[in-house]
Amino acid sequence: MKLTAVSAGLSTPSSTRLLADRLTESARQELTAQGHDVTVEVVELREVAGDIAHHLVTGFPPARLAAAIDAVTGADGLIAVTPVFTASYSGLFKSFFDVIDPAALTGKPALIAATGGTARHSLVLDHAMRPLFAYLRAAVVPTAVYAASEDWGSGGDEYTEGLPARIRRAGGELAALMAARPAGTEPEDDVAALEQQLADLRFD
């Protein structure tokens, strides 16, 4: 199985990349425990930012961007993480998914996540990211993960799960969807089965 993570972080080191790595490791561990061989690839969008702009203008992706697109469209599972800018996903994040064929992610198991300075921006997951991936017809797991600055190292409280617990739950849900979808499934295949699997996850 191939698991690809997309990180739209701009700095080095980046909390966005850190969250992507932790989510990826959570899903990988769960899949490995189920007996699956997993290959992981991380796409850092800041490294192809100029190529994305070139593609938007010319309609032709440079080789490095083409490889990044192939890594996403050819994956059995996708993790997409963006920092929050002006109460939404970043322009770089949106531009990357703008240059991907709208049908290429149909039925693909996906996990969405975001990072920001305060918890006030956590609604970006449901107000911006879910609609984007719904348009792309990806099969997004029920648990999305938002990490504010204060979440790192926090164990949560009696009302809210801590970040590590949310990461484990989301990673487990993605692993379950990936395991339920045969490797190499065409986009139009097995969409109904994935929708049923998503419904089952919501009642676990």
mmCIF file of N, CA and C in Angstrom, residues 44-179:
data_model
loop_
_atom_site.group_PDB
_atom_site.id
_atom_site.type_symbol
_atom_site.label_atom_id
_atom_site.label_comp_id
_atom_site.label_asym_id
_atom_site.label_seq_id
_atom_site.Cartn_x
_atom_site.Cartn_y
_atom_site.Cartn_z
ATOM 1 N N GLU A 44 6.072 18.007 0.035
ATOM 2 C CA GLU A 44 6.202 19.341 0.634
ATOM 3 C C GLU A 44 5.870 20.372 -0.446
ATOM 4 N N LEU A 45 4.739 21.044 -0.314
ATOM 5 C CA LEU A 45 4.292 21.953 -1.367
ATOM 6 C C LEU A 45 5.190 23.168 -1.527
ATOM 7 N N ARG A 46 5.865 23.595 -0.459
ATOM 8 C CA ARG A 46 6.745 24.761 -0.599
ATOM 9 C C ARG A 46 7.875 24.480 -1.590
ATOM 10 N N GLU A 47 8.214 23.197 -1.767
ATOM 11 C CA GLU A 47 9.294 22.853 -2.682
ATOM 12 C C GLU A 47 8.859 22.907 -4.146
ATOM 13 N N VAL A 48 7.553 22.910 -4.383
ATOM 14 C CA VAL A 48 7.052 22.960 -5.766
ATOM 15 C C VAL A 48 6.160 24.182 -5.993
ATOM 16 N N ALA A 49 6.271 25.188 -5.125
ATOM 17 C CA ALA A 49 5.408 26.372 -5.230
ATOM 18 C C ALA A 49 5.569 27.067 -6.583
ATOM 19 N N GLY A 50 6.811 27.263 -7.014
ATOM 20 C CA GLY A 50 7.048 27.903 -8.310
ATOM 21 C C GLY A 50 6.532 27.060 -9.456
ATOM 22 N N ASP A 51 6.664 25.745 -9.340
ATOM 23 C CA ASP A 51 6.169 24.847 -10.388
ATOM 24 C C ASP A 51 4.650 24.892 -10.493
ATOM 25 N N ILE A 52 3.978 25.032 -9.344
ATOM 26 C CA ILE A 52 2.515 25.143 -9.366
ATOM 27 C C ILE A 52 2.091 26.403 -10.113
ATOM 28 N N ALA A 53 2.751 27.533 -9.827
ATOM 29 C CA ALA A 53 2.434 28.779 -10.527
ATOM 30 C C ALA A 53 2.687 28.636 -12.027
ATOM 31 N N HIS A 54 3.781 27.977 -12.381
ATOM 32 C CA HIS A 54 4.104 27.755 -13.798
ATOM 33 C C HIS A 54 3.004 26.930 -14.467
ATOM 34 N N HIS A 55 2.546 25.896 -13.794
ATOM 35 C CA HIS A 55 1.510 25.036 -14.356
ATOM 36 C C HIS A 55 0.198 25.787 -14.531
ATOM 37 N N LEU A 56 -0.146 26.634 -13.553
ATOM 38 C CA LEU A 56 -1.386 27.396 -13.651
ATOM 39 C C LEU A 56 -1.381 28.332 -14.852
ATOM 40 N N VAL A 57 -0.204 28.827 -15.197
ATOM 41 C CA VAL A 57 -0.085 29.765 -16.325
ATOM 42 C C VAL A 57 0.010 29.036 -17.660
ATOM 43 N N THR A 58 0.782 27.959 -17.711
ATOM 44 C CA THR A 58 1.058 27.290 -18.978
ATOM 45 C C THR A 58 0.181 26.065 -19.244
ATOM 46 N N GLY A 59 -0.324 25.458 -18.163
ATOM 47 C CA GLY A 59 -1.099 24.241 -18.334
ATOM 48 C C GLY A 59 -0.264 22.980 -18.388
ATOM 49 N N PHE A 60 1.063 23.120 -18.212
ATOM 50 C CA PHE A 60 1.958 21.974 -18.267
ATOM 51 C C PHE A 60 2.778 21.901 -16.975
ATOM 52 N N PRO A 61 2.737 20.765 -16.265
ATOM 53 C CA PRO A 61 3.475 20.664 -15.012
ATOM 54 C C PRO A 61 4.944 20.338 -15.248
ATOM 55 N N PRO A 62 5.875 21.078 -14.626
ATOM 56 C CA PRO A 62 7.282 20.675 -14.646
ATOM 57 C C PRO A 62 7.439 19.292 -14.027
ATOM 58 N N ALA A 63 8.557 18.659 -14.280
ATOM 59 C CA ALA A 63 8.760 17.260 -13.870
ATOM 60 C C ALA A 63 8.570 17.056 -12.374
ATOM 61 N N ARG A 64 9.090 17.976 -11.559
ATOM 62 C CA ARG A 64 8.994 17.802 -10.112
ATOM 63 C C ARG A 64 7.543 17.879 -9.642
ATOM 64 N N LEU A 65 6.762 18.786 -10.222
ATOM 65 C CA LEU A 65 5.351 18.880 -9.860
ATOM 66 C C LEU A 65 4.586 17.665 -10.377
ATOM 67 N N ALA A 66 4.917 17.207 -11.570
ATOM 68 C CA ALA A 66 4.254 16.025 -12.116
ATOM 69 C C ALA A 66 4.461 14.826 -11.202
ATOM 70 N N ALA A 67 5.670 14.706 -10.645
ATOM 71 C CA ALA A 67 5.957 13.603 -9.729
ATOM 72 C C ALA A 67 5.127 13.738 -8.456
ATOM 73 N N ALA A 68 4.955 14.965 -7.964
ATOM 74 C CA ALA A 68 4.148 15.194 -6.764
ATOM 75 C C ALA A 68 2.683 14.850 -7.022
ATOM 76 N N ILE A 69 2.177 15.240 -8.182
ATOM 77 C CA ILE A 69 0.795 14.914 -8.542
ATOM 78 C C ILE A 69 0.605 13.409 -8.647
ATOM 79 N N ASP A 70 1.564 12.735 -9.266
ATOM 80 C CA ASP A 70 1.484 11.275 -9.387
ATOM 81 C C ASP A 70 1.500 10.601 -8.022
ATOM 82 N N ALA A 71 2.290 11.165 -7.088
ATOM 83 C CA ALA A 71 2.356 10.591 -5.745
ATOM 84 C C ALA A 71 1.000 10.664 -5.051
ATOM 85 N N VAL A 72 0.255 11.735 -5.306
ATOM 86 C CA VAL A 72 -1.064 11.910 -4.695
ATOM 87 C C VAL A 72 -2.114 11.056 -5.397
ATOM 88 N N THR A 73 -2.169 11.140 -6.713
ATOM 89 C CA THR A 73 -3.215 10.424 -7.443
ATOM 90 C C THR A 73 -2.995 8.918 -7.443
ATOM 91 N N GLY A 74 -1.742 8.486 -7.284
ATOM 92 C CA GLY A 74 -1.449 7.060 -7.283
ATOM 93 C C GLY A 74 -1.448 6.416 -5.917
ATOM 94 N N ALA A 75 -1.737 7.187 -4.883
ATOM 95 C CA ALA A 75 -1.707 6.655 -3.522
ATOM 96 C C ALA A 75 -2.972 5.872 -3.198
ATOM 97 N N ASP A 76 -2.845 4.935 -2.277
ATOM 98 C CA ASP A 76 -4.009 4.207 -1.774
ATOM 99 C C ASP A 76 -4.700 4.983 -0.657
ATOM 100 N N GLY A 77 -3.993 5.928 -0.065
ATOM 101 C CA GLY A 77 -4.553 6.770 0.976
ATOM 102 C C GLY A 77 -3.844 8.109 0.992
ATOM 103 N N LEU A 78 -4.571 9.167 1.354
ATOM 104 C CA LEU A 78 -4.040 10.525 1.311
ATOM 105 C C LEU A 78 -4.260 11.232 2.638
ATOM 106 N N ILE A 79 -3.210 11.921 3.102
ATOM 107 C CA ILE A 79 -3.304 12.803 4.261
ATOM 108 C C ILE A 79 -2.977 14.212 3.776
ATOM 109 N N ALA A 80 -3.875 15.154 3.988
ATOM 110 C CA ALA A 80 -3.699 16.521 3.495
ATOM 111 C C ALA A 80 -3.719 17.487 4.680
ATOM 112 N N VAL A 81 -2.627 18.237 4.846
ATOM 113 C CA VAL A 81 -2.492 19.127 6.004
ATOM 114 C C VAL A 81 -2.100 20.522 5.534
ATOM 115 N N THR A 82 -2.805 21.521 6.020
ATOM 116 C CA THR A 82 -2.524 22.905 5.647
ATOM 117 C C THR A 82 -2.472 23.801 6.874
ATOM 118 N N PRO A 83 -1.650 24.844 6.843
ATOM 119 C CA PRO A 83 -1.780 25.888 7.860
ATOM 120 C C PRO A 83 -2.993 26.743 7.527
ATOM 121 N N VAL A 84 -3.533 27.416 8.528
ATOM 122 C CA VAL A 84 -4.694 28.279 8.309
ATOM 123 C C VAL A 84 -4.228 29.676 7.936
ATOM 124 N N PHE A 85 -4.779 30.195 6.839
ATOM 125 C CA PHE A 85 -4.533 31.573 6.419
ATOM 126 C C PHE A 85 -5.883 32.244 6.191
ATOM 127 N N THR A 86 -6.122 33.368 6.867
ATOM 128 C CA THR A 86 -7.364 34.127 6.706
ATOM 129 C C THR A 86 -8.578 33.215 6.821
ATOM 130 N N ALA A 87 -8.585 32.399 7.861
ATOM 131 C CA ALA A 87 -9.712 31.527 8.210
ATOM 132 C C ALA A 87 -10.006 30.458 7.166
ATOM 133 N N SER A 88 -8.995 30.077 6.370
ATOM 134 C CA SER A 88 -9.203 29.027 5.387
ATOM 135 C C SER A 88 -7.881 28.316 5.125
ATOM 136 N N TYR A 89 -7.897 27.369 4.187
ATOM 137 C CA TYR A 89 -6.650 26.716 3.794
ATOM 138 C C TYR A 89 -5.774 27.723 3.066
ATOM 139 N N SER A 90 -4.496 27.430 2.970
ATOM 140 C CA SER A 90 -3.578 28.363 2.329
ATOM 141 C C SER A 90 -3.786 28.379 0.816
ATOM 142 N N GLY A 91 -3.367 29.482 0.184
ATOM 143 C CA GLY A 91 -3.455 29.586 -1.265
ATOM 144 C C GLY A 91 -2.608 28.528 -1.958
ATOM 145 N N LEU A 92 -1.451 28.219 -1.373
ATOM 146 C CA LEU A 92 -0.576 27.194 -1.947
ATOM 147 C C LEU A 92 -1.263 25.829 -1.928
ATOM 148 N N PHE A 93 -1.913 25.513 -0.826
ATOM 149 C CA PHE A 93 -2.647 24.250 -0.698
ATOM 150 C C PHE A 93 -3.733 24.155 -1.763
ATOM 151 N N LYS A 94 -4.543 25.209 -1.886
ATOM 152 C CA LYS A 94 -5.643 25.204 -2.858
ATOM 153 C C LYS A 94 -5.105 25.144 -4.285
ATOM 154 N N SER A 95 -4.029 25.874 -4.560
ATOM 155 C CA SER A 95 -3.479 25.889 -5.919
ATOM 156 C C SER A 95 -2.991 24.502 -6.331
ATOM 157 N N PHE A 96 -2.421 23.752 -5.384
ATOM 158 C CA PHE A 96 -1.953 22.410 -5.720
ATOM 159 C C PHE A 96 -3.126 21.524 -6.120
ATOM 160 N N PHE A 97 -4.196 21.553 -5.345
ATOM 161 C CA PHE A 97 -5.332 20.708 -5.687
ATOM 162 C C PHE A 97 -6.095 21.237 -6.906
ATOM 163 N N ASP A 98 -5.898 22.519 -7.235
ATOM 164 C CA ASP A 98 -6.482 23.049 -8.469
ATOM 165 C C ASP A 98 -5.855 22.437 -9.720
ATOM 166 N N VAL A 99 -4.590 22.027 -9.643
ATOM 167 C CA VAL A 99 -3.925 21.493 -10.828
ATOM 168 C C VAL A 99 -4.055 19.970 -10.935
ATOM 169 N N ILE A 100 -4.759 19.355 -10.007
ATOM 170 C CA ILE A 100 -5.022 17.920 -10.077
ATOM 171 C C ILE A 100 -6.352 17.686 -10.776
ATOM 172 N N ASP A 101 -6.389 16.695 -11.630
ATOM 173 C CA ASP A 101 -7.630 16.319 -12.323
ATOM 174 C C ASP A 101 -8.741 16.119 -11.290
ATOM 175 N N PRO A 102 -9.873 16.820 -11.423
ATOM 176 C CA PRO A 102 -10.942 16.725 -10.421
ATOM 177 C C PRO A 102 -11.449 15.305 -10.188
ATOM 178 N N ALA A 103 -11.271 14.415 -11.164
ATOM 179 C CA ALA A 103 -11.759 13.042 -11.002
ATOM 180 C C ALA A 103 -10.712 12.103 -10.398
ATOM 181 N N ALA A 104 -9.490 12.599 -10.222
ATOM 182 C CA ALA A 104 -8.387 11.716 -9.838
ATOM 183 C C ALA A 104 -8.464 11.232 -8.397
ATOM 184 N N LEU A 105 -9.210 11.934 -7.555
ATOM 185 C CA LEU A 105 -9.295 11.538 -6.148
ATOM 186 C C LEU A 105 -10.620 10.862 -5.806
ATOM 187 N N THR A 106 -11.429 10.555 -6.803
ATOM 188 C CA THR A 106 -12.728 9.940 -6.562
ATOM 189 C C THR A 106 -12.593 8.636 -5.779
ATOM 190 N N GLY A 107 -13.243 8.581 -4.635
ATOM 191 C CA GLY A 107 -13.236 7.380 -3.820
ATOM 192 C C GLY A 107 -11.973 7.135 -3.026
ATOM 193 N N LYS A 108 -10.986 8.015 -3.139
ATOM 194 C CA LYS A 108 -9.716 7.781 -2.452
ATOM 195 C C LYS A 108 -9.853 8.080 -0.957
ATOM 196 N N PRO A 109 -9.464 7.134 -0.083
ATOM 197 C CA PRO A 109 -9.484 7.408 1.354
ATOM 198 C C PRO A 109 -8.589 8.595 1.685
ATOM 199 N N ALA A 110 -9.116 9.539 2.442
ATOM 200 C CA ALA A 110 -8.371 10.759 2.749
ATOM 201 C C ALA A 110 -8.632 11.207 4.181
ATOM 202 N N LEU A 111 -7.613 11.837 4.745
ATOM 203 C CA LEU A 111 -7.673 12.403 6.089
ATOM 204 C C LEU A 111 -7.274 13.864 5.965
ATOM 205 N N ILE A 112 -8.091 14.761 6.505
ATOM 206 C CA ILE A 112 -7.785 16.189 6.429
ATOM 207 C C ILE A 112 -7.370 16.710 7.790
ATOM 208 N N ALA A 113 -6.438 17.674 7.774
ATOM 209 C CA ALA A 113 -5.931 18.239 9.028
ATOM 210 C C ALA A 113 -5.430 19.652 8.771
ATOM 211 N N ALA A 114 -5.324 20.426 9.844
ATOM 212 C CA ALA A 114 -4.863 21.806 9.719
ATOM 213 C C ALA A 114 -4.163 22.239 10.995
ATOM 214 N N THR A 115 -3.324 23.255 10.870
ATOM 215 C CA THR A 115 -2.630 23.843 12.015
ATOM 216 C C THR A 115 -2.900 25.336 12.049
ATOM 217 N N GLY A 116 -2.882 25.902 13.253
ATOM 218 C CA GLY A 116 -3.102 27.329 13.393
ATOM 219 C C GLY A 116 -2.647 27.821 14.749
ATOM 220 N N GLY A 117 -2.663 29.121 14.921
ATOM 221 C CA GLY A 117 -2.182 29.710 16.156
ATOM 222 C C GLY A 117 -3.134 29.538 17.316
ATOM 223 N N THR A 118 -4.441 29.543 17.047
ATOM 224 C CA THR A 118 -5.431 29.423 18.118
ATOM 225 C C THR A 118 -6.522 28.448 17.699
ATOM 226 N N ALA A 119 -7.256 27.961 18.694
ATOM 227 C CA ALA A 119 -8.342 27.016 18.432
ATOM 228 C C ALA A 119 -9.513 27.665 17.711
ATOM 229 N N ARG A 120 -9.546 28.992 17.647
ATOM 230 C CA ARG A 120 -10.666 29.685 16.995
ATOM 231 C C ARG A 120 -10.806 29.314 15.528
ATOM 232 N N HIS A 121 -9.718 28.861 14.916
ATOM 233 C CA HIS A 121 -9.751 28.553 13.480
ATOM 234 C C HIS A 121 -10.060 27.095 13.181
ATOM 235 N N SER A 122 -10.432 26.312 14.192
ATOM 236 C CA SER A 122 -10.626 24.880 13.972
ATOM 237 C C SER A 122 -11.769 24.577 13.005
ATOM 238 N N LEU A 123 -12.719 25.502 12.854
ATOM 239 C CA LEU A 123 -13.842 25.263 11.948
ATOM 240 C C LEU A 123 -13.420 25.237 10.482
ATOM 241 N N VAL A 124 -12.156 25.604 10.204
ATOM 242 C CA VAL A 124 -11.657 25.526 8.831
ATOM 243 C C VAL A 124 -11.796 24.112 8.288
ATOM 244 N N LEU A 125 -11.721 23.122 9.167
ATOM 245 C CA LEU A 125 -11.811 21.737 8.720
ATOM 246 C C LEU A 125 -13.156 21.442 8.069
ATOM 247 N N ASP A 126 -14.236 21.894 8.700
ATOM 248 C CA ASP A 126 -15.572 21.587 8.192
ATOM 249 C C ASP A 126 -16.121 22.640 7.238
ATOM 250 N N HIS A 127 -15.664 23.879 7.368
ATOM 251 C CA HIS A 127 -16.200 24.945 6.523
ATOM 252 C C HIS A 127 -15.418 25.145 5.226
ATOM 253 N N ALA A 128 -14.184 24.662 5.180
ATOM 254 C CA ALA A 128 -13.367 24.866 3.981
ATOM 255 C C ALA A 128 -12.826 23.560 3.415
ATOM 256 N N MET A 129 -12.197 22.746 4.256
ATOM 257 C CA MET A 129 -11.521 21.561 3.736
ATOM 258 C C MET A 129 -12.487 20.453 3.335
ATOM 259 N N ARG A 130 -13.483 20.176 4.160
ATOM 260 C CA ARG A 130 -14.433 19.119 3.779
ATOM 261 C C ARG A 130 -15.160 19.445 2.478
ATOM 262 N N PRO A 131 -15.643 20.675 2.289
ATOM 263 C CA PRO A 131 -16.269 20.974 0.997
ATOM 264 C C PRO A 131 -15.330 20.790 -0.193
ATOM 265 N N LEU A 132 -14.066 21.148 -0.033
ATOM 266 C CA LEU A 132 -13.103 20.975 -1.119
ATOM 267 C C LEU A 132 -12.973 19.505 -1.493
ATOM 268 N N PHE A 133 -12.791 18.649 -0.489
ATOM 269 C CA PHE A 133 -12.585 17.232 -0.784
ATOM 270 C C PHE A 133 -13.898 16.522 -1.122
ATOM 271 N N ALA A 134 -15.014 17.087 -0.702
ATOM 272 C CA ALA A 134 -16.307 16.567 -1.160
ATOM 273 C C ALA A 134 -16.456 16.833 -2.656
ATOM 274 N N TYR A 135 -16.046 18.017 -3.100
ATOM 275 C CA TYR A 135 -16.084 18.336 -4.535
ATOM 276 C C TYR A 135 -15.202 17.377 -5.320
ATOM 277 N N LEU A 136 -14.047 17.025 -4.754
ATOM 278 C CA LEU A 136 -13.130 16.103 -5.418
ATOM 279 C C LEU A 136 -13.568 14.643 -5.258
ATOM 280 N N ARG A 137 -14.631 14.417 -4.497
ATOM 281 C CA ARG A 137 -15.240 13.098 -4.292
ATOM 282 C C ARG A 137 -14.306 12.119 -3.594
ATOM 283 N N ALA A 138 -13.416 12.635 -2.774
ATOM 284 C CA ALA A 138 -12.591 11.761 -1.945
ATOM 285 C C ALA A 138 -13.442 11.214 -0.802
ATOM 286 N N ALA A 139 -13.035 10.062 -0.265
ATOM 287 C CA ALA A 139 -13.730 9.456 0.870
ATOM 288 C C ALA A 139 -13.023 9.910 2.143
ATOM 289 N N VAL A 140 -13.486 11.009 2.733
ATOM 290 C CA VAL A 140 -12.819 11.626 3.882
ATOM 291 C C VAL A 140 -13.282 10.975 5.173
ATOM 292 N N VAL A 141 -12.328 10.602 6.026
ATOM 293 C CA VAL A 141 -12.673 9.935 7.283
ATOM 294 C C VAL A 141 -13.406 10.895 8.209
ATOM 295 N N PRO A 142 -14.222 10.372 9.130
ATOM 296 C CA PRO A 142 -15.016 11.242 10.011
ATOM 297 C C PRO A 142 -14.180 12.174 10.874
ATOM 298 N N THR A 143 -13.048 11.690 11.386
ATOM 299 C CA THR A 143 -12.244 12.510 12.297
ATOM 300 C C THR A 143 -11.240 13.351 11.527
ATOM 301 N N ALA A 144 -11.385 14.668 11.614
ATOM 302 C CA ALA A 144 -10.394 15.599 11.091
ATOM 303 C C ALA A 144 -9.603 16.138 12.282
ATOM 304 N N VAL A 145 -8.366 16.531 12.046
ATOM 305 C CA VAL A 145 -7.496 16.926 13.154
ATOM 306 C C VAL A 145 -7.033 18.371 12.977
ATOM 307 N N TYR A 146 -7.309 19.176 13.994
ATOM 308 C CA TYR A 146 -6.813 20.550 14.024
ATOM 309 C C TYR A 146 -5.861 20.677 15.201
ATOM 310 N N ALA A 147 -4.710 21.270 14.955
ATOM 311 C CA ALA A 147 -3.712 21.450 16.013
ATOM 312 C C ALA A 147 -3.401 22.932 16.180
ATOM 313 N N ALA A 148 -3.847 23.506 17.276
ATOM 314 C CA ALA A 148 -3.469 24.876 17.632
ATOM 315 C C ALA A 148 -2.148 24.832 18.389
ATOM 316 N N SER A 149 -1.545 25.975 18.568
ATOM 317 C CA SER A 149 -0.247 26.031 19.245
ATOM 318 C C SER A 149 -0.299 25.383 20.620
ATOM 319 N N GLU A 150 -1.401 25.610 21.336
ATOM 320 C CA GLU A 150 -1.481 25.078 22.701
ATOM 321 C C GLU A 150 -1.767 23.580 22.738
ATOM 322 N N ASP A 151 -2.118 22.977 21.608
ATOM 323 C CA ASP A 151 -2.427 21.543 21.581
ATOM 324 C C ASP A 151 -1.188 20.666 21.671
ATOM 325 N N TRP A 152 -0.048 21.198 21.222
ATOM 326 C CA TRP A 152 1.164 20.376 21.227
ATOM 327 C C TRP A 152 1.598 20.107 22.663
ATOM 328 N N GLY A 153 1.657 18.847 23.018
ATOM 329 C CA GLY A 153 2.024 18.462 24.369
ATOM 330 C C GLY A 153 0.858 18.435 25.332
ATOM 331 N N SER A 154 -0.353 18.732 24.845
ATOM 332 C CA SER A 154 -1.523 18.744 25.717
ATOM 333 C C SER A 154 -2.190 17.373 25.725
ATOM 334 N N GLY A 155 -2.626 16.956 26.900
ATOM 335 C CA GLY A 155 -3.323 15.679 27.025
ATOM 336 C C GLY A 155 -4.828 15.813 26.982
ATOM 337 N N GLY A 156 -5.334 17.038 26.758
ATOM 338 C CA GLY A 156 -6.766 17.258 26.739
ATOM 339 C C GLY A 156 -7.328 17.399 28.137
ATOM 340 N N ASP A 157 -8.661 17.397 28.227
ATOM 341 C CA ASP A 157 -9.331 17.508 29.519
ATOM 342 C C ASP A 157 -10.568 16.612 29.508
ATOM 343 N N GLU A 158 -11.448 16.803 30.474
ATOM 344 C CA GLU A 158 -12.618 15.930 30.567
ATOM 345 C C GLU A 158 -13.606 16.145 29.432
ATOM 346 N N TYR A 159 -13.469 17.243 28.692
ATOM 347 C CA TYR A 159 -14.402 17.528 27.610
ATOM 348 C C TYR A 159 -13.803 17.293 26.222
ATOM 349 N N THR A 160 -12.500 17.401 26.105
ATOM 350 C CA THR A 160 -11.863 17.349 24.795
ATOM 351 C C THR A 160 -10.691 16.381 24.800
ATOM 352 N N GLU A 161 -10.620 15.525 23.768
ATOM 353 C CA GLU A 161 -9.479 14.634 23.615
ATOM 354 C C GLU A 161 -8.225 15.440 23.317
ATOM 355 N N GLY A 162 -7.087 15.005 23.819
ATOM 356 C CA GLY A 162 -5.830 15.646 23.486
ATOM 357 C C GLY A 162 -5.426 15.341 22.054
ATOM 358 N N LEU A 163 -4.451 16.091 21.553
ATOM 359 C CA LEU A 163 -4.006 15.916 20.175
ATOM 360 C C LEU A 163 -3.539 14.491 19.890
ATOM 361 N N PRO A 164 -2.730 13.860 20.750
ATOM 362 C CA PRO A 164 -2.301 12.489 20.448
ATOM 363 C C PRO A 164 -3.469 11.527 20.250
ATOM 364 N N ALA A 165 -4.521 11.668 21.062
ATOM 365 C CA ALA A 165 -5.687 10.785 20.940
ATOM 366 C C ALA A 165 -6.413 11.037 19.624
ATOM 367 N N ARG A 166 -6.533 12.301 19.219
ATOM 368 C CA ARG A 166 -7.200 12.604 17.950
ATOM 369 C C ARG A 166 -6.391 12.063 16.776
ATOM 370 N N ILE A 167 -5.070 12.163 16.868
ATOM 371 C CA ILE A 167 -4.208 11.632 15.812
ATOM 372 C C ILE A 167 -4.379 10.124 15.694
ATOM 373 N N ARG A 168 -4.404 9.427 16.834
ATOM 374 C CA ARG A 168 -4.562 7.970 16.796
ATOM 375 C C ARG A 168 -5.910 7.574 16.193
ATOM 376 N N ARG A 169 -6.954 8.284 16.581
ATOM 377 C CA ARG A 169 -8.285 7.941 16.077
ATOM 378 C C ARG A 169 -8.384 8.188 14.577
ATOM 379 N N ALA A 170 -7.891 9.342 14.132
ATOM 380 C CA ALA A 170 -7.955 9.662 12.707
ATOM 381 C C ALA A 170 -7.098 8.694 11.894
ATOM 382 N N GLY A 171 -5.899 8.385 12.385
ATOM 383 C CA GLY A 171 -5.038 7.443 11.688
ATOM 384 C C GLY A 171 -5.665 6.072 11.592
ATOM 385 N N GLY A 172 -6.341 5.644 12.649
ATOM 386 C CA GLY A 172 -7.024 4.359 12.630
ATOM 387 C C GLY A 172 -8.163 4.325 11.631
ATOM 388 N N GLU A 173 -8.904 5.428 11.533
ATOM 389 C CA GLU A 173 -10.004 5.494 10.566
ATOM 390 C C GLU A 173 -9.482 5.445 9.133
ATOM 391 N N LEU A 174 -8.392 6.158 8.869
ATOM 392 C CA LEU A 174 -7.822 6.130 7.519
ATOM 393 C C LEU A 174 -7.318 4.731 7.184
ATOM 394 N N ALA A 175 -6.653 4.099 8.123
ATOM 395 C CA ALA A 175 -6.153 2.737 7.898
ATOM 396 C C ALA A 175 -7.300 1.783 7.593
ATOM 397 N N ALA A 176 -8.410 1.934 8.301
ATOM 398 C CA ALA A 176 -9.561 1.059 8.075
ATOM 399 C C ALA A 176 -10.118 1.234 6.672
ATOM 400 N N LEU A 177 -10.195 2.473 6.200
ATOM 401 C CA LEU A 177 -10.700 2.714 4.850
ATOM 402 C C LEU A 177 -9.738 2.178 3.798
ATOM 403 N N MET A 178 -8.444 2.390 4.016
ATOM 404 C CA MET A 178 -7.456 1.901 3.056
ATOM 405 C C MET A 178 -7.490 0.378 2.985
ATOM 406 N N ALA A 179 -7.619 -0.278 4.124
ATOM 407 C CA ALA A 179 -7.646 -1.735 4.148
ATOM 408 C C ALA A 179 -8.909 -2.282 3.489
#
